[in-house]
Coordinates of N, CA and C in Angstrom, one line a residue:
X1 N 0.8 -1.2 0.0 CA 0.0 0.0 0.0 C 0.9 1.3 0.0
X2 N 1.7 1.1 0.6 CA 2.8 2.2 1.0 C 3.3 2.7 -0.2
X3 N 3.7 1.6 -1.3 CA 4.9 1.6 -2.5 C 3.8 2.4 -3.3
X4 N 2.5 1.9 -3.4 CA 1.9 2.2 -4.3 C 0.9 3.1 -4.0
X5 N 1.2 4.2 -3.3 CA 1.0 5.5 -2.8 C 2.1 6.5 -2.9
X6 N 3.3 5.9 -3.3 CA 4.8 6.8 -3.3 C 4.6 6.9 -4.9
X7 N 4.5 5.6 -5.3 CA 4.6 5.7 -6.6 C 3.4 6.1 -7.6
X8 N 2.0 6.3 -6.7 CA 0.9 6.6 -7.7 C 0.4 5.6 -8.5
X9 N 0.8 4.2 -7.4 CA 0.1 2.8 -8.5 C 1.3 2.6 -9.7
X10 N 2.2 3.0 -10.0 CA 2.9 2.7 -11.3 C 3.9 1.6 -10.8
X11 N 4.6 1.3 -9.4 CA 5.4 0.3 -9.3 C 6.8 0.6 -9.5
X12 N 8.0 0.2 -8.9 CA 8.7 0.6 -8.8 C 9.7 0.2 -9.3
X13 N 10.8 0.7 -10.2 CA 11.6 0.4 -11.4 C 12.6 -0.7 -10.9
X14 N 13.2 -0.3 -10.0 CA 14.6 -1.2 -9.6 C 14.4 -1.5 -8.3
X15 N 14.6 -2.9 -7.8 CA 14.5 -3.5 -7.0 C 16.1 -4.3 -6.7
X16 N 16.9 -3.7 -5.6 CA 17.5 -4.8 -4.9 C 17.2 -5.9 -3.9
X17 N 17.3 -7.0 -4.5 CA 17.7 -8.3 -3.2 C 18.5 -8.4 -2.2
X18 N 18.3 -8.5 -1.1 CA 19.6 -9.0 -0.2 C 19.4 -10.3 0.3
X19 N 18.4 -10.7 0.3 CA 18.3 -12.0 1.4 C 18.1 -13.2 0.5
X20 N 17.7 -13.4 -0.9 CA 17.6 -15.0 -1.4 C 16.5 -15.7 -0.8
X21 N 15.6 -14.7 -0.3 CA 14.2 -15.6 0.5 C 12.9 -15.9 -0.3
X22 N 13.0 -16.7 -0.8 CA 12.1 -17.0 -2.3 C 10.5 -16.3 -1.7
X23 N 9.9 -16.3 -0.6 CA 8.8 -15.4 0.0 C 9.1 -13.7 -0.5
X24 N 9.9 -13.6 -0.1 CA 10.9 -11.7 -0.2 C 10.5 -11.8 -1.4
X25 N 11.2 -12.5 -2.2 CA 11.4 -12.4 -3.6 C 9.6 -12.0 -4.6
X26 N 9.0 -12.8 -4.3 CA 7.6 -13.2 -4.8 C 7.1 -11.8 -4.5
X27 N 7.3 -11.4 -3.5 CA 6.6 -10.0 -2.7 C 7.0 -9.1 -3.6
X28 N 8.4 -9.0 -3.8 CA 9.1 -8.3 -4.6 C 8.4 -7.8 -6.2
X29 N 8.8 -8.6 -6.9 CA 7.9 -8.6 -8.0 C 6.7 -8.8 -8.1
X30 N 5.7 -8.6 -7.1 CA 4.7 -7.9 -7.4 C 4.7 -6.2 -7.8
X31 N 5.6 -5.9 -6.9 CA 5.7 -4.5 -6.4 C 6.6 -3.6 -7.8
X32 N 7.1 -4.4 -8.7 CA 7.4 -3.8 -10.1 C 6.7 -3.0 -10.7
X33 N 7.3 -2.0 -11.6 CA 6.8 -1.8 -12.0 C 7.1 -1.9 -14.2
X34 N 5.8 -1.2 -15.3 CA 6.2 -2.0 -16.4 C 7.5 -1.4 -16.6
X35 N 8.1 -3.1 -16.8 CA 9.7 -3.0 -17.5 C 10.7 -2.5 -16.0
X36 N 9.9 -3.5 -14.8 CA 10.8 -3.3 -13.8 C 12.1 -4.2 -13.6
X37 N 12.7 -3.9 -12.8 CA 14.0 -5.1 -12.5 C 14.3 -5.3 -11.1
X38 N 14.1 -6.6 -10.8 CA 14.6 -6.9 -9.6 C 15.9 -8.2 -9.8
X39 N 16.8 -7.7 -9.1 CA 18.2 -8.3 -9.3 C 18.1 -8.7 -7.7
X40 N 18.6 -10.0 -7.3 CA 19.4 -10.4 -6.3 C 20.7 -10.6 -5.8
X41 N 21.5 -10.5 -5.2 CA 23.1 -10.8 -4.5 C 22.4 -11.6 -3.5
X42 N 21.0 -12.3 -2.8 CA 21.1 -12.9 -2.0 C 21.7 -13.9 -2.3
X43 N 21.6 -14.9 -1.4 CA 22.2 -16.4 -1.6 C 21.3 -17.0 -0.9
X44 N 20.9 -18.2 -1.3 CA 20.2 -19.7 -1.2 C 20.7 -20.8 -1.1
X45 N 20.2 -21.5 -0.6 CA 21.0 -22.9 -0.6 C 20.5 -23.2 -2.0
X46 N 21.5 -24.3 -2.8 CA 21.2 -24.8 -3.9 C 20.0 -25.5 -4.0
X47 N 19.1 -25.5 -5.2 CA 17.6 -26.1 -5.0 C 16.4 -25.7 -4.7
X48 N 16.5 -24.2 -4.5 CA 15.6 -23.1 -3.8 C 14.9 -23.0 -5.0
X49 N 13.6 -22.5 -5.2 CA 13.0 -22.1 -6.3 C 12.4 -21.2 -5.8
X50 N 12.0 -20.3 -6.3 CA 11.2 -19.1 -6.2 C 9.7 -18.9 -7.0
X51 N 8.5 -18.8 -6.7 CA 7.3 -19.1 -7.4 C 7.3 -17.2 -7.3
X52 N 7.4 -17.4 -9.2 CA 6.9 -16.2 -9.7 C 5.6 -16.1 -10.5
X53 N 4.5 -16.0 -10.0 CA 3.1 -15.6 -11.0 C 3.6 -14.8 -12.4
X54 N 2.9 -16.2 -13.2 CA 3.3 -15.7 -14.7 C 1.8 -14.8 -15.2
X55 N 1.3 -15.0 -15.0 CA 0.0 -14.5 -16.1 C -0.4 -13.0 -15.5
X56 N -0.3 -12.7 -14.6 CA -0.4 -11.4 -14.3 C 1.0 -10.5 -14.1
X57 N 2.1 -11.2 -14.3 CA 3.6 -10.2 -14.8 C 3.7 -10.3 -15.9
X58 N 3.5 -11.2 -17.3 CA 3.8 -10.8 -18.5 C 3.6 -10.0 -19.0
X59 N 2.3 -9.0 -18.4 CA 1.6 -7.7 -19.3 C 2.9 -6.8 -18.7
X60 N 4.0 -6.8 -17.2 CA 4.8 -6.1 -17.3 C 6.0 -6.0 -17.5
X61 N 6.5 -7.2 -18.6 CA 7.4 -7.5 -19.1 C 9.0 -6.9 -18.2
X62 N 8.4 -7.8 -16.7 CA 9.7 -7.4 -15.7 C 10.6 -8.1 -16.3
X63 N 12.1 -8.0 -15.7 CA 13.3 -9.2 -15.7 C 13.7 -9.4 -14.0
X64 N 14.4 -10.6 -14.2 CA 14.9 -11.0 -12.8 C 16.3 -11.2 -12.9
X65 N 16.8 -10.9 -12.5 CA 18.5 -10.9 -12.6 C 19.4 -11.2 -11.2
X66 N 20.4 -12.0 -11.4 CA 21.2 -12.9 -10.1 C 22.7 -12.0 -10.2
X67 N 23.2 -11.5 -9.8 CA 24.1 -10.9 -9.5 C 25.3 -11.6 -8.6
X68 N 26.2 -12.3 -9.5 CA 27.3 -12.8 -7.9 C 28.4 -11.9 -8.7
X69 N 29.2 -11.7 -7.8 CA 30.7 -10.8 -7.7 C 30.4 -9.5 -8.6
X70 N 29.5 -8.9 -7.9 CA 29.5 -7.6 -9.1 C 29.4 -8.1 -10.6
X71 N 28.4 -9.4 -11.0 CA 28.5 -9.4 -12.6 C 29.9 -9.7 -13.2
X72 N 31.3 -9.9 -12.6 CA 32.3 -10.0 -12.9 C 32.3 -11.0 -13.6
X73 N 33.3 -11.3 -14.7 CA 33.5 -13.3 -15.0 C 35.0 -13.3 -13.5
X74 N 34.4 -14.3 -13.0 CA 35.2 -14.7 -11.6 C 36.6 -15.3 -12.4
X75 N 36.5 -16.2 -13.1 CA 37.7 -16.6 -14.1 C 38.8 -15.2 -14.1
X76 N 38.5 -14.0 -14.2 CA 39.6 -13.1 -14.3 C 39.0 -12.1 -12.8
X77 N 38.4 -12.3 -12.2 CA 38.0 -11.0 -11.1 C 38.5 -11.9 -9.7
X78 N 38.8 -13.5 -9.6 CA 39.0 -13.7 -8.7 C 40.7 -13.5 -8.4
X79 N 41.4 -14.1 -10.4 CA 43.0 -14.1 -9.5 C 43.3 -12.7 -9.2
X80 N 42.3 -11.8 -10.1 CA 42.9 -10.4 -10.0 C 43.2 -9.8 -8.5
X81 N 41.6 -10.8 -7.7 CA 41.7 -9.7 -6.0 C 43.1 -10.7 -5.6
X82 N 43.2 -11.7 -6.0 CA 44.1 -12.6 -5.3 C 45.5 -11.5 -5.2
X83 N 45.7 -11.2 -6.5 CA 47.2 -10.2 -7.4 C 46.5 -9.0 -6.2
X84 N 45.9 -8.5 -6.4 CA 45.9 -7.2 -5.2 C 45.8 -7.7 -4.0
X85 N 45.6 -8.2 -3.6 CA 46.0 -8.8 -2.2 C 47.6 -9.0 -1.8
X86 N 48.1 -9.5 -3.2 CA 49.4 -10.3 -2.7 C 50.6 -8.7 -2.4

């Protein structure tokens, strides 16, 4: 009620994740808005699924996006911290 009093019903563009709680998440993407994005950096145990209602998000052509290490390819971001570290 809150979101969609700030926003005038339109829903809200960008959404961060922190927690990986497939409930959080669901909540989440309701609260989009069209052509919103909710990205997570939570973490889950492997095997987690998250139930996203398809037939009433398609008309708002959200995306969901998983974020680990800043989007980096880990192949070159991990020896790199290793090289700054050393």
């Amino acid at each position: 009620a809150e979101l969609d009093r700030i926003t005038g019903g339109r829903g809200v563009n960008y959404i961060l994740d922190t927690t990986g709680v497939p409930a959080v998440l669901s909540g989440l993407a309701k609260a989009l808005a069209v052509r919103g994005v909710l990205a997570t950096v939570g973490s889950a145990p492997a095997g987690t699924e998250v139930p996203f209602e398809i037939g009433l998000s398609l008309p708002k052509g959200w995306t969901f996006k998983t974020i680990i290490q800043g989007s980096s390819v880990s192949q070159n971001f991990i020896p790199r911290l290793v090289e700054l570290w050393s």
